[in-house]
Each structure stands twice: as C-alpha cells, then as structure tokens.
C-alpha cells in the first residue's frame, strides 16, 4: 500500500471523527447551557423561597414582640393597680387603728378617772 492509498482511507475516517467530535461537543455545550439555565432557575426559586420564609419569620417575630409588649404592659398596669389598692387599704387600716387607739385611750381615761 502506498501513502496515497493510506491517506485516501485514513483521511475520510479522520474527517468523520473530527466532525463527530465537533457535533458531540456542540451537543454537550447545549446540554451544559440547558443545565446552567435549570440550575439558575432552581437557584432563583430557592432564593425566593428563603426570602418568603425570612419575611414570614420576621412577621411572626414582630407579632410575638407586639403581643409580649402588650402582655407586659397589661401585667405592669395590673401590678400598679394592685399596689395602689393595697396602699389605699393600708391608709384605711391606719385610720381605723388610730380610731381604735383613741377609743382605747378614752376608755382607759374613763376607767382611771372613775
């Protein structure tokens, strides 16, 4: 076999192989770009879900904070009212004790004076 015959056989085969490689490379590039697009879409969806979840959690914490502040305010008002009521009762008890003391002193004076 001469070189011309070898080249006549090998050259079309090599050309077919190169065309096949280029064609497959193009298909792989298409597949890669399609996969990149899918991953980008998935990334966007996941980021949106996290943003939505973050917003929901922040709203729940804000609601809980408002509820707890209201409860603390209510407890503070009730405690202040109870202390005010207790203070008033203590004043009344002091007045009653003074009256009782006066009555006891008057009775002692009457007993010693009689």
PDB file of N, CA and C in Angstrom:
ATOM      1  N   UNK A   1       0.831  -1.173   0.000  1.00  0.00           N
ATOM      2  CA  UNK A   1       0.000   0.000   0.000  1.00  0.00           C
ATOM      3  C   UNK A   1       0.876   1.237   0.000  1.00  0.00           C
ATOM      4  N   UNK A   2       0.417   2.137  -0.771  1.00  0.00           N
ATOM      5  CA  UNK A   2       1.162   3.370  -0.853  1.00  0.00           C
ATOM      6  C   UNK A   2       0.543   4.401   0.074  1.00  0.00           C
ATOM      7  N   UNK A   3       1.317   5.474   0.271  1.00  0.00           N
ATOM      8  CA  UNK A   3       0.851   6.552   1.162  1.00  0.00           C
ATOM      9  C   UNK A   3      -0.419   7.205   0.627  1.00  0.00           C
ATOM     10  N   UNK A   4      -0.571   7.264  -0.616  1.00  0.00           N
ATOM     11  CA  UNK A   4      -1.764   7.865  -1.208  1.00  0.00           C
ATOM     12  C   UNK A   4      -2.995   7.034  -0.870  1.00  0.00           C
ATOM     13  N   UNK A   5      -2.839   5.711  -0.892  1.00  0.00           N
ATOM     14  CA  UNK A   5      -3.946   4.833  -0.545  1.00  0.00           C
ATOM     15  C   UNK A   5      -4.267   4.934   0.950  1.00  0.00           C
ATOM     16  N   UNK A   6      -3.225   4.988   1.770  1.00  0.00           N
ATOM     17  CA  UNK A   6      -3.414   5.109   3.223  1.00  0.00           C
ATOM     18  C   UNK A   6      -4.113   6.426   3.530  1.00  0.00           C
ATOM     19  N   UNK A   7      -3.648   7.494   2.875  1.00  0.00           N
ATOM     20  CA  UNK A   7      -4.278   8.795   3.092  1.00  0.00           C
ATOM     21  C   UNK A   7      -5.712   8.787   2.595  1.00  0.00           C
ATOM     22  N   UNK A   8      -5.992   8.096   1.507  1.00  0.00           N
ATOM     23  CA  UNK A   8      -7.348   8.032   0.973  1.00  0.00           C
ATOM     24  C   UNK A   8      -8.276   7.299   1.936  1.00  0.00           C
ATOM     25  N   UNK A   9      -7.765   6.360   2.684  1.00  0.00           N
ATOM     26  CA  UNK A   9      -8.583   5.612   3.654  1.00  0.00           C
ATOM     27  C   UNK A   9      -8.660   6.362   4.985  1.00  0.00           C
ATOM     28  N   UNK A  10      -7.530   6.841   5.454  1.00  0.00           N
ATOM     29  CA  UNK A  10      -7.451   7.445   6.787  1.00  0.00           C
ATOM     30  C   UNK A  10      -8.064   8.843   6.806  1.00  0.00           C
ATOM     31  N   UNK A  11      -7.872   9.620   5.764  1.00  0.00           N
ATOM     32  CA  UNK A  11      -8.344  10.999   5.748  1.00  0.00           C
ATOM     33  C   UNK A  11      -9.867  11.106   5.901  1.00  0.00           C
ATOM     34  N   UNK A  12     -10.679  10.343   5.163  1.00  0.00           N
ATOM     35  CA  UNK A  12     -12.132  10.434   5.392  1.00  0.00           C
ATOM     36  C   UNK A  12     -12.539   9.965   6.787  1.00  0.00           C
ATOM     37  N   UNK A  13     -11.837   8.939   7.291  1.00  0.00           N
ATOM     38  CA  UNK A  13     -12.149   8.455   8.647  1.00  0.00           C
ATOM     39  C   UNK A  13     -11.819   9.532   9.669  1.00  0.00           C
ATOM     40  N   UNK A  14     -10.668  10.158   9.524  1.00  0.00           N
ATOM     41  CA  UNK A  14     -10.269  11.226  10.448  1.00  0.00           C
ATOM     42  C   UNK A  14     -11.233  12.402  10.348  1.00  0.00           C
ATOM     43  N   UNK A  15     -11.631  12.725   9.135  1.00  0.00           N
ATOM     44  CA  UNK A  15     -12.578  13.816   8.931  1.00  0.00           C
ATOM     45  C   UNK A  15     -13.927  13.491   9.591  1.00  0.00           C
ATOM     46  N   UNK A  16     -14.380  12.244   9.450  1.00  0.00           N
ATOM     47  CA  UNK A  16     -15.639  11.818  10.083  1.00  0.00           C
ATOM     48  C   UNK A  16     -15.513  11.878  11.605  1.00  0.00           C
ATOM     49  N   UNK A  17     -14.371  11.464  12.129  1.00  0.00           N
ATOM     50  CA  UNK A  17     -14.149  11.507  13.582  1.00  0.00           C
ATOM     51  C   UNK A  17     -14.148  12.948  14.067  1.00  0.00           C
ATOM     52  N   UNK A  18     -13.480  13.843  13.369  1.00  0.00           N
ATOM     53  CA  UNK A  18     -13.423  15.258  13.768  1.00  0.00           C
ATOM     54  C   UNK A  18     -14.814  15.875  13.715  1.00  0.00           C
ATOM     55  N   UNK A  19     -15.577  15.568  12.656  1.00  0.00           N
ATOM     56  CA  UNK A  19     -16.947  16.087  12.561  1.00  0.00           C
ATOM     57  C   UNK A  19     -17.799  15.545  13.708  1.00  0.00           C
ATOM     58  N   UNK A  20     -17.647  14.270  14.032  1.00  0.00           N
ATOM     59  CA  UNK A  20     -18.387  13.671  15.154  1.00  0.00           C
ATOM     60  C   UNK A  20     -18.025  14.324  16.479  1.00  0.00           C
ATOM     61  N   UNK A  21     -16.749  14.585  16.686  1.00  0.00           N
ATOM     62  CA  UNK A  21     -16.303  15.232  17.931  1.00  0.00           C
ATOM     63  C   UNK A  21     -16.875  16.636  18.027  1.00  0.00           C
ATOM     64  N   UNK A  22     -16.823  17.374  16.919  1.00  0.00           N
ATOM     65  CA  UNK A  22     -17.368  18.744  16.931  1.00  0.00           C
ATOM     66  C   UNK A  22     -18.872  18.719  17.190  1.00  0.00           C
ATOM     67  N   UNK A  23     -19.570  17.770  16.539  1.00  0.00           N
ATOM     68  CA  UNK A  23     -21.018  17.661  16.722  1.00  0.00           C
ATOM     69  C   UNK A  23     -21.351  17.320  18.183  1.00  0.00           C
ATOM     70  N   UNK A  24     -20.643  16.333  18.747  1.00  0.00           N
ATOM     71  CA  UNK A  24     -20.882  15.954  20.148  1.00  0.00           C
ATOM     72  C   UNK A  24     -20.518  17.088  21.097  1.00  0.00           C
ATOM     73  N   UNK A  25     -19.439  17.808  20.771  1.00  0.00           N
ATOM     74  CA  UNK A  25     -19.038  18.938  21.601  1.00  0.00           C
ATOM     75  C   UNK A  25     -20.136  20.001  21.610  1.00  0.00           C
ATOM     76  N   UNK A  26     -20.753  20.242  20.446  1.00  0.00           N
ATOM     77  CA  UNK A  26     -21.843  21.211  20.371  1.00  0.00           C
ATOM     78  C   UNK A  26     -23.045  20.737  21.206  1.00  0.00           C
ATOM     79  N   UNK A  27     -23.341  19.453  21.126  1.00  0.00           N
ATOM     80  CA  UNK A  27     -24.457  18.906  21.914  1.00  0.00           C
ATOM     81  C   UNK A  27     -24.154  19.004  23.412  1.00  0.00           C
ATOM     82  N   UNK A  28     -22.914  18.754  23.785  1.00  0.00           N
ATOM     83  CA  UNK A  28     -22.527  18.873  25.196  1.00  0.00           C
ATOM     84  C   UNK A  28     -22.625  20.322  25.642  1.00  0.00           C
ATOM     85  N   UNK A  29     -22.221  21.257  24.783  1.00  0.00           N
ATOM     86  CA  UNK A  29     -22.359  22.681  25.120  1.00  0.00           C
ATOM     87  C   UNK A  29     -23.827  23.060  25.287  1.00  0.00           C
ATOM     88  N   UNK A  30     -24.686  22.540  24.387  1.00  0.00           N
ATOM     89  CA  UNK A  30     -26.121  22.803  24.519  1.00  0.00           C
ATOM     90  C   UNK A  30     -26.656  22.234  25.832  1.00  0.00           C
ATOM     91  N   UNK A  31     -26.231  21.012  26.141  1.00  0.00           N
ATOM     92  CA  UNK A  31     -26.666  20.380  27.389  1.00  0.00           C
ATOM     93  C   UNK A  31     -26.171  21.177  28.591  1.00  0.00           C
ATOM     94  N   UNK A  32     -24.922  21.634  28.528  1.00  0.00           N
ATOM     95  CA  UNK A  32     -24.358  22.409  29.625  1.00  0.00           C
ATOM     96  C   UNK A  32     -25.107  23.729  29.805  1.00  0.00           C
ATOM     97  N   UNK A  33     -25.413  24.405  28.712  1.00  0.00           N
ATOM     98  CA  UNK A  33     -26.152  25.667  28.834  1.00  0.00           C
ATOM     99  C   UNK A  33     -27.562  25.414  29.358  1.00  0.00           C
ATOM    100  N   UNK A  34     -28.184  24.303  28.926  1.00  0.00           N
ATOM    101  CA  UNK A  34     -29.512  23.955  29.446  1.00  0.00           C
ATOM    102  C   UNK A  34     -29.442  23.661  30.944  1.00  0.00           C
ATOM    103  N   UNK A  35     -28.424  22.916  31.358  1.00  0.00           N
ATOM    104  CA  UNK A  35     -28.267  22.613  32.788  1.00  0.00           C
ATOM    105  C   UNK A  35     -27.972  23.878  33.579  1.00  0.00           C
ATOM    106  N   UNK A  36     -27.133  24.757  33.032  1.00  0.00           N
ATOM    107  CA  UNK A  36     -26.854  26.022  33.719  1.00  0.00           C
ATOM    108  C   UNK A  36     -28.124  26.837  33.895  1.00  0.00           C
ATOM    109  N   UNK A  37     -28.970  26.840  32.864  1.00  0.00           N
ATOM    110  CA  UNK A  37     -30.237  27.571  32.955  1.00  0.00           C
ATOM    111  C   UNK A  37     -31.142  26.948  34.016  1.00  0.00           C
ATOM    112  N   UNK A  38     -31.197  25.629  34.051  1.00  0.00           N
ATOM    113  CA  UNK A  38     -32.020  24.954  35.066  1.00  0.00           C
ATOM    114  C   UNK A  38     -31.504  25.253  36.473  1.00  0.00           C
ATOM    115  N   UNK A  39     -30.191  25.187  36.644  1.00  0.00           N
ATOM    116  CA  UNK A  39     -29.628  25.496  37.963  1.00  0.00           C
ATOM    117  C   UNK A  39     -29.882  26.948  38.342  1.00  0.00           C
ATOM    118  N   UNK A  40     -29.797  27.844  37.383  1.00  0.00           N
ATOM    119  CA  UNK A  40     -30.073  29.258  37.665  1.00  0.00           C
ATOM    120  C   UNK A  40     -31.532  29.441  38.074  1.00  0.00           C
ATOM    121  N   UNK A  41     -32.439  28.761  37.365  1.00  0.00           N
ATOM    122  CA  UNK A  41     -33.861  28.840  37.731  1.00  0.00           C
ATOM    123  C   UNK A  41     -34.105  28.261  39.118  1.00  0.00           C
ATOM    124  N   UNK A  42     -33.466  27.108  39.399  1.00  0.00           N
ATOM    125  CA  UNK A  42     -33.630  26.490  40.706  1.00  0.00           C
ATOM    126  C   UNK A  42     -33.061  27.394  41.795  1.00  0.00           C
ATOM    127  N   UNK A  43     -31.921  28.003  41.519  1.00  0.00           N
ATOM    128  CA  UNK A  43     -31.307  28.922  42.473  1.00  0.00           C
ATOM    129  C   UNK A  43     -32.231  30.101  42.751  1.00  0.00           C
ATOM    130  N   UNK A  44     -32.855  30.617  41.695  1.00  0.00           N
ATOM    131  CA  UNK A  44     -33.781  31.743  41.858  1.00  0.00           C
ATOM    132  C   UNK A  44     -34.996  31.325  42.684  1.00  0.00           C
ATOM    133  N   UNK A  45     -35.532  30.139  42.411  1.00  0.00           N
ATOM    134  CA  UNK A  45     -36.696  29.649  43.165  1.00  0.00           C
ATOM    135  C   UNK A  45     -36.333  29.454  44.631  1.00  0.00           C
ATOM    136  N   UNK A  46     -35.183  28.858  44.887  1.00  0.00           N
ATOM    137  CA  UNK A  46     -34.761  28.624  46.273  1.00  0.00           C
ATOM    138  C   UNK A  46     -34.533  29.948  46.988  1.00  0.00           C
ATOM    139  N   UNK A  47     -33.888  30.896  46.321  1.00  0.00           N
ATOM    140  CA  UNK A  47     -33.683  32.212  46.940  1.00  0.00           C
ATOM    141  C   UNK A  47     -35.009  32.890  47.252  1.00  0.00           C
ATOM    142  N   UNK A  48     -35.981  32.760  46.348  1.00  0.00           N
ATOM    143  CA  UNK A  48     -37.299  33.351  46.586  1.00  0.00           C
ATOM    144  C   UNK A  48     -37.983  32.680  47.773  1.00  0.00           C
ATOM    145  N   UNK A  49     -37.853  31.361  47.855  1.00  0.00           N
ATOM    146  CA  UNK A  49     -38.457  30.648  48.993  1.00  0.00           C
ATOM    147  C   UNK A  49     -37.821  31.087  50.308  1.00  0.00           C
ATOM    148  N   UNK A  50     -36.498  31.213  50.308  1.00  0.00           N
ATOM    149  CA  UNK A  50     -35.835  31.679  51.529  1.00  0.00           C
ATOM    150  C   UNK A  50     -36.255  33.100  51.875  1.00  0.00           C
ATOM    151  N   UNK A  51     -36.399  33.945  50.874  1.00  0.00           N
ATOM    152  CA  UNK A  51     -36.834  35.324  51.133  1.00  0.00           C
ATOM    153  C   UNK A  51     -38.252  35.338  51.694  1.00  0.00           C
ATOM    154  N   UNK A  52     -39.131  34.510  51.125  1.00  0.00           N
ATOM    155  CA  UNK A  52     -40.504  34.426  51.639  1.00  0.00           C
ATOM    156  C   UNK A  52     -40.515  33.912  53.074  1.00  0.00           C
ATOM    157  N   UNK A  53     -39.718  32.869  53.334  1.00  0.00           N
ATOM    158  CA  UNK A  53     -39.662  32.303  54.682  1.00  0.00           C
ATOM    159  C   UNK A  53     -39.093  33.325  55.661  1.00  0.00           C
ATOM    160  N   UNK A  54     -38.085  34.060  55.229  1.00  0.00           N
ATOM    161  CA  UNK A  54     -37.495  35.097  56.072  1.00  0.00           C
ATOM    162  C   UNK A  54     -38.532  36.161  56.412  1.00  0.00           C
ATOM    163  N   UNK A  55     -39.329  36.541  55.421  1.00  0.00           N
ATOM    164  CA  UNK A  55     -40.368  37.544  55.651  1.00  0.00           C
ATOM    165  C   UNK A  55     -41.423  37.015  56.619  1.00  0.00           C
ATOM    166  N   UNK A  56     -41.816  35.757  56.455  1.00  0.00           N
ATOM    167  CA  UNK A  56     -42.813  35.161  57.352  1.00  0.00           C
ATOM    168  C   UNK A  56     -42.275  35.099  58.776  1.00  0.00           C
ATOM    169  N   UNK A  57     -41.031  34.669  58.918  1.00  0.00           N
ATOM    170  CA  UNK A  57     -40.437  34.565  60.258  1.00  0.00           C
ATOM    171  C   UNK A  57     -40.313  35.943  60.892  1.00  0.00           C
ATOM    172  N   UNK A  58     -39.872  36.934  60.121  1.00  0.00           N
ATOM    173  CA  UNK A  58     -39.767  38.294  60.662  1.00  0.00           C
ATOM    174  C   UNK A  58     -41.130  38.813  61.103  1.00  0.00           C
ATOM    175  N   UNK A  59     -42.172  38.523  60.323  1.00  0.00           N
ATOM    176  CA  UNK A  59     -43.519  38.967  60.687  1.00  0.00           C
ATOM    177  C   UNK A  59     -43.987  38.268  61.961  1.00  0.00           C
ATOM    178  N   UNK A  60     -43.691  36.982  62.069  1.00  0.00           N
ATOM    179  CA  UNK A  60     -44.087  36.250  63.286  1.00  0.00           C
ATOM    180  C   UNK A  60     -43.370  36.807  64.513  1.00  0.00           C
ATOM    181  N   UNK A  61     -42.077  37.101  64.364  1.00  0.00           N
ATOM    182  CA  UNK A  61     -41.353  37.682  65.492  1.00  0.00           C
ATOM    183  C   UNK A  61     -41.895  39.063  65.841  1.00  0.00           C
ATOM    184  N   UNK A  62     -42.251  39.839  64.839  1.00  0.00           N
ATOM    185  CA  UNK A  62     -42.820  41.165  65.107  1.00  0.00           C
ATOM    186  C   UNK A  62     -44.160  41.034  65.828  1.00  0.00           C
ATOM    187  N   UNK A  63     -44.986  40.082  65.384  1.00  0.00           N
ATOM    188  CA  UNK A  63     -46.272  39.853  66.052  1.00  0.00           C
ATOM    189  C   UNK A  63     -46.066  39.391  67.489  1.00  0.00           C
ATOM    190  N   UNK A  64     -45.104  38.473  67.678  1.00  0.00           N
ATOM    191  CA  UNK A  64     -44.832  37.968  69.018  1.00  0.00           C
ATOM    192  C   UNK A  64     -44.296  39.086  69.911  1.00  0.00           C
ATOM    193  N   UNK A  65     -43.434  39.925  69.357  1.00  0.00           N
ATOM    194  CA  UNK A  65     -42.886  41.050  70.111  1.00  0.00           C
ATOM    195  C   UNK A  65     -44.004  41.994  70.540  1.00  0.00           C
ATOM    196  N   UNK A  66     -44.910  42.286  69.618  1.00  0.00           N
ATOM    197  CA  UNK A  66     -46.035  43.166  69.939  1.00  0.00           C
ATOM    198  C   UNK A  66     -46.927  42.532  71.009  1.00  0.00           C
ATOM    199  N   UNK A  67     -47.188  41.236  70.869  1.00  0.00           N
ATOM    200  CA  UNK A  67     -48.030  40.542  71.836  1.00  0.00           C
ATOM    201  C   UNK A  67     -47.373  40.534  73.223  1.00  0.00           C
ATOM    202  N   UNK A  68     -46.072  40.254  73.265  1.00  0.00           N
ATOM    203  CA  UNK A  68     -45.369  40.223  74.549  1.00  0.00           C
ATOM    204  C   UNK A  68     -45.327  41.616  75.174  1.00  0.00           C
ATOM    205  N   UNK A  69     -45.101  42.641  74.372  1.00  0.00           N
ATOM    206  CA  UNK A  69     -45.115  44.008  74.903  1.00  0.00           C
ATOM    207  C   UNK A  69     -46.480  44.353  75.478  1.00  0.00           C
ATOM    208  N   UNK A  70     -47.548  43.940  74.802  1.00  0.00           N
ATOM    209  CA  UNK A  70     -48.896  44.201  75.304  1.00  0.00           C
ATOM    210  C   UNK A  70     -49.131  43.462  76.617  1.00  0.00           C
ATOM    211  N   UNK A  71     -48.677  42.220  76.685  1.00  0.00           N
ATOM    212  CA  UNK A  71     -48.856  41.449  77.926  1.00  0.00           C
ATOM    213  C   UNK A  71     -48.066  42.073  79.074  1.00  0.00           C
ATOM    214  N   UNK A  72     -46.825  42.476  78.799  1.00  0.00           N
ATOM    215  CA  UNK A  72     -46.038  43.115  79.855  1.00  0.00           C
ATOM    216  C   UNK A  72     -46.678  44.425  80.299  1.00  0.00           C
ATOM    217  N   UNK A  73     -47.224  45.169  79.354  1.00  0.00           N
ATOM    218  CA  UNK A  73     -47.913  46.412  79.702  1.00  0.00           C
ATOM    219  C   UNK A  73     -49.132  46.115  80.568  1.00  0.00           C
ATOM    220  N   UNK A  74     -49.899  45.087  80.196  1.00  0.00           N
ATOM    221  CA  UNK A  74     -51.075  44.711  80.982  1.00  0.00           C
ATOM    222  C   UNK A  74     -50.686  44.268  82.394  1.00  0.00           C
ATOM    223  N   UNK A  75     -49.639  43.448  82.493  1.00  0.00           N
ATOM    224  CA  UNK A  75     -49.185  42.984  83.808  1.00  0.00           C
ATOM    225  C   UNK A  75     -48.698  44.165  84.636  1.00  0.00           C
ATOM    226  N   UNK A  76     -47.979  45.080  84.016  1.00  0.00           N
ATOM    227  CA  UNK A  76     -47.487  46.255  84.722  1.00  0.00           C
ATOM    228  C   UNK A  76     -48.649  47.102  85.239  1.00  0.00           C
ATOM    229  N   UNK A  77     -49.674  47.295  84.414  1.00  0.00           N
ATOM    230  CA  UNK A  77     -50.838  48.071  84.840  1.00  0.00           C
ATOM    231  C   UNK A  77     -51.578  47.370  85.977  1.00  0.00           C
ATOM    232  N   UNK A  78     -51.738  46.048  85.857  1.00  0.00           N
ATOM    233  CA  UNK A  78     -52.421  45.307  86.928  1.00  0.00           C
ATOM    234  C   UNK A  78     -51.632  45.387  88.226  1.00  0.00           C
ATOM    235  N   UNK A  79     -50.309  45.254  88.138  1.00  0.00           N
ATOM    236  CA  UNK A  79     -49.472  45.325  89.334  1.00  0.00           C
ATOM    237  C   UNK A  79     -49.558  46.709  89.960  1.00  0.00           C
ATOM    238  N   UNK A  80     -49.477  47.739  89.141  1.00  0.00           N
ATOM    239  CA  UNK A  80     -49.586  49.101  89.671  1.00  0.00           C
ATOM    240  C   UNK A  80     -50.945  49.330  90.320  1.00  0.00           C
ATOM    241  N   UNK A  81     -52.013  48.805  89.714  1.00  0.00           N
ATOM    242  CA  UNK A  81     -53.350  48.955  90.285  1.00  0.00           C
ATOM    243  C   UNK A  81     -53.452  48.213  91.615  1.00  0.00           C
ATOM    244  N   UNK A  82     -52.892  47.025  91.672  1.00  0.00           N
ATOM    245  CA  UNK A  82     -52.932  46.259  92.932  1.00  0.00           C
ATOM    246  C   UNK A  82     -52.161  46.981  94.034  1.00  0.00           C
ATOM    247  N   UNK A  83     -50.997  47.532  93.686  1.00  0.00           N
ATOM    248  CA  UNK A  83     -50.241  48.275  94.695  1.00  0.00           C
ATOM    249  C   UNK A  83     -51.003  49.523  95.144  1.00  0.00           C
ATOM    250  N   UNK A  84     -51.659  50.191  94.208  1.00  0.00           N
ATOM    251  CA  UNK A  84     -52.446  51.371  94.575  1.00  0.00           C
ATOM    252  C   UNK A  84     -53.605  50.971  95.488  1.00  0.00           C
ATOM    253  N   UNK A  85     -54.276  49.860  95.163  1.00  0.00           N
ATOM    254  CA  UNK A  85     -55.370  49.374  96.013  1.00  0.00           C
ATOM    255  C   UNK A  85     -54.849  48.986  97.393  1.00  0.00           C
ATOM    256  N   UNK A  86     -53.692  48.324  97.420  1.00  0.00           N
ATOM    257  CA  UNK A  86     -53.115  47.916  98.697  1.00  0.00           C
ATOM    258  C   UNK A  86     -52.724  49.138  99.524  1.00  0.00           C
ATOM    259  N   UNK A  87     -52.205  50.146  98.877  1.00  0.00           N
ATOM    260  CA  UNK A  87     -51.829  51.377  99.567  1.00  0.00           C
ATOM    261  C   UNK A  87     -53.064  52.036 100.181  1.00  0.00           C
ATOM    262  N   UNK A  88     -54.146  52.067  99.423  1.00  0.00           N
ATOM    263  CA  UNK A  88     -55.391  52.651  99.921  1.00  0.00           C
ATOM    264  C   UNK A  88     -55.925  51.846 101.103  1.00  0.00           C
ATOM    265  N   UNK A  89     -55.866  50.535 101.007  1.00  0.00           N
ATOM    266  CA  UNK A  89     -56.311  49.692 102.121  1.00  0.00           C
ATOM    267  C   UNK A  89     -55.449  49.930 103.356  1.00  0.00           C
ATOM    268  N   UNK A  90     -54.140  50.112 103.155  1.00  0.00           N
ATOM    269  CA  UNK A  90     -53.253  50.385 104.292  1.00  0.00           C
ATOM    270  C   UNK A  90     -53.615  51.720 104.950  1.00  0.00           C
ATOM    271  N   UNK A  91     -53.956  52.727 104.167  1.00  0.00           N
ATOM    272  CA  UNK A  91     -54.387  54.014 104.730  1.00  0.00           C
ATOM    273  C   UNK A  91     -55.651  53.835 105.560  1.00  0.00           C
ATOM    274  N   UNK A  92     -56.594  53.076 105.003  1.00  0.00           N
ATOM    275  CA  UNK A  92     -57.839  52.838 105.736  1.00  0.00           C
ATOM    276  C   UNK A  92     -57.570  52.097 107.039  1.00  0.00           C
ATOM    277  N   UNK A  93     -56.678  51.100 106.980  1.00  0.00           N
ATOM    278  CA  UNK A  93     -56.344  50.345 108.199  1.00  0.00           C
ATOM    279  C   UNK A  93     -55.679  51.261 109.219  1.00  0.00           C
ATOM    280  N   UNK A  94     -54.786  52.152 108.772  1.00  0.00           N
ATOM    281  CA  UNK A  94     -54.140  53.096 109.692  1.00  0.00           C
ATOM    282  C   UNK A  94     -55.171  53.995 110.357  1.00  0.00           C
ATOM    283  N   UNK A  95     -56.119  54.502 109.555  1.00  0.00           N
ATOM    284  CA  UNK A  95     -57.169  55.352 110.132  1.00  0.00           C
ATOM    285  C   UNK A  95     -57.997  54.587 111.158  1.00  0.00           C
ATOM    286  N   UNK A  96     -58.355  53.357 110.823  1.00  0.00           N
ATOM    287  CA  UNK A  96     -59.132  52.544 111.760  1.00  0.00           C
ATOM    288  C   UNK A  96     -58.336  52.277 113.030  1.00  0.00           C
ATOM    289  N   UNK A  97     -57.021  52.009 112.877  1.00  0.00           N
ATOM    290  CA  UNK A  97     -56.192  51.776 114.060  1.00  0.00           C
ATOM    291  C   UNK A  97     -56.095  53.032 114.922  1.00  0.00           C
ATOM    292  N   UNK A  98     -56.010  54.204 114.317  1.00  0.00           N
ATOM    293  CA  UNK A  98     -55.982  55.451 115.091  1.00  0.00           C
ATOM    294  C   UNK A  98     -57.287  55.632 115.860  1.00  0.00           C
ATOM    295  N   UNK A  99     -58.406  55.337 115.185  1.00  0.00           N
ATOM    296  CA  UNK A  99     -59.698  55.456 115.864  1.00  0.00           C
ATOM    297  C   UNK A  99     -59.784  54.472 117.025  1.00  0.00           C
ATOM    298  N   UNK A 100     -59.312  53.235 116.778  1.00  0.00           N
ATOM    299  CA  UNK A 100     -59.331  52.233 117.853  1.00  0.00           C
ATOM    300  C   UNK A 100     -58.437  52.691 118.994  1.00  0.00           C
ATOM    301  N   UNK A 101     -57.277  53.258 118.665  1.00  0.00           N
ATOM    302  CA  UNK A 101     -56.354  53.749 119.694  1.00  0.00           C
ATOM    303  C   UNK A 101     -57.013  54.857 120.510  1.00  0.00           C
ATOM    304  N   UNK A 102     -57.718  55.787 119.847  1.00  0.00           N
ATOM    305  CA  UNK A 102     -58.417  56.863 120.557  1.00  0.00           C
ATOM    306  C   UNK A 102     -59.467  56.290 121.492  1.00  0.00           C
ATOM    307  N   UNK A 103     -60.232  55.329 120.971  1.00  0.00           N
ATOM    308  CA  UNK A 103     -61.293  54.728 121.793  1.00  0.00           C
ATOM    309  C   UNK A 103     -60.690  54.029 122.995  1.00  0.00           C
ATOM    310  N   UNK A 104     -59.606  53.297 122.789  1.00  0.00           N
ATOM    311  CA  UNK A 104     -58.962  52.587 123.908  1.00  0.00           C
ATOM    312  C   UNK A 104     -58.423  53.592 124.914  1.00  0.00           C
ATOM    313  N   UNK A 105     -57.822  54.687 124.454  1.00  0.00           N
ATOM    314  CA  UNK A 105     -57.289  55.693 125.372  1.00  0.00           C
ATOM    315  C   UNK A 105     -58.413  56.367 126.148  1.00  0.00           C
ATOM    316  N   UNK A 106     -59.535  56.645 125.490  1.00  0.00           N
ATOM    317  CA  UNK A 106     -60.676  57.241 126.190  1.00  0.00           C
ATOM    318  C   UNK A 106     -61.223  56.290 127.235  1.00  0.00           C
ATOM    319  N   UNK A 107     -61.291  55.014 126.896  1.00  0.00           N
ATOM    320  CA  UNK A 107     -61.771  54.021 127.867  1.00  0.00           C
ATOM    321  C   UNK A 107     -60.827  53.926 129.060  1.00  0.00           C
ATOM    322  N   UNK A 108     -59.525  53.986 128.799  1.00  0.00           N
ATOM    323  CA  UNK A 108     -58.567  53.936 129.898  1.00  0.00           C
ATOM    324  C   UNK A 108     -58.699  55.168 130.788  1.00  0.00           C
ATOM    325  N   UNK A 109     -58.913  56.321 130.157  1.00  0.00           N
ATOM    326  CA  UNK A 109     -59.086  57.549 130.940  1.00  0.00           C
ATOM    327  C   UNK A 109     -60.335  57.458 131.794  1.00  0.00           C
ATOM    328  N   UNK A 110     -61.412  56.935 131.223  1.00  0.00           N
ATOM    329  CA  UNK A 110     -62.656  56.798 131.979  1.00  0.00           C
ATOM    330  C   UNK A 110     -62.478  55.838 133.139  1.00  0.00           C
ATOM    331  N   UNK A 111     -61.763  54.747 132.909  1.00  0.00           N
ATOM    332  CA  UNK A 111     -61.571  53.762 133.969  1.00  0.00           C
ATOM    333  C   UNK A 111     -60.692  54.322 135.082  1.00  0.00           C
ATOM    334  N   UNK A 112     -59.674  55.053 134.704  1.00  0.00           N
ATOM    335  CA  UNK A 112     -58.798  55.614 135.724  1.00  0.00           C
ATOM    336  C   UNK A 112     -59.441  56.817 136.395  1.00  0.00           C
ATOM    337  N   UNK A 113     -60.287  57.518 135.663  1.00  0.00           N
ATOM    338  CA  UNK A 113     -60.940  58.700 136.210  1.00  0.00           C
ATOM    339  C   UNK A 113     -62.163  58.341 137.030  1.00  0.00           C
ATOM    340  N   UNK A 114     -62.720  57.212 136.910  1.00  0.00           N
ATOM    341  CA  UNK A 114     -63.943  56.846 137.624  1.00  0.00           C
ATOM    342  C   UNK A 114     -63.666  56.322 138.973  1.00  0.00           C
TER     343      UNK A 114
END
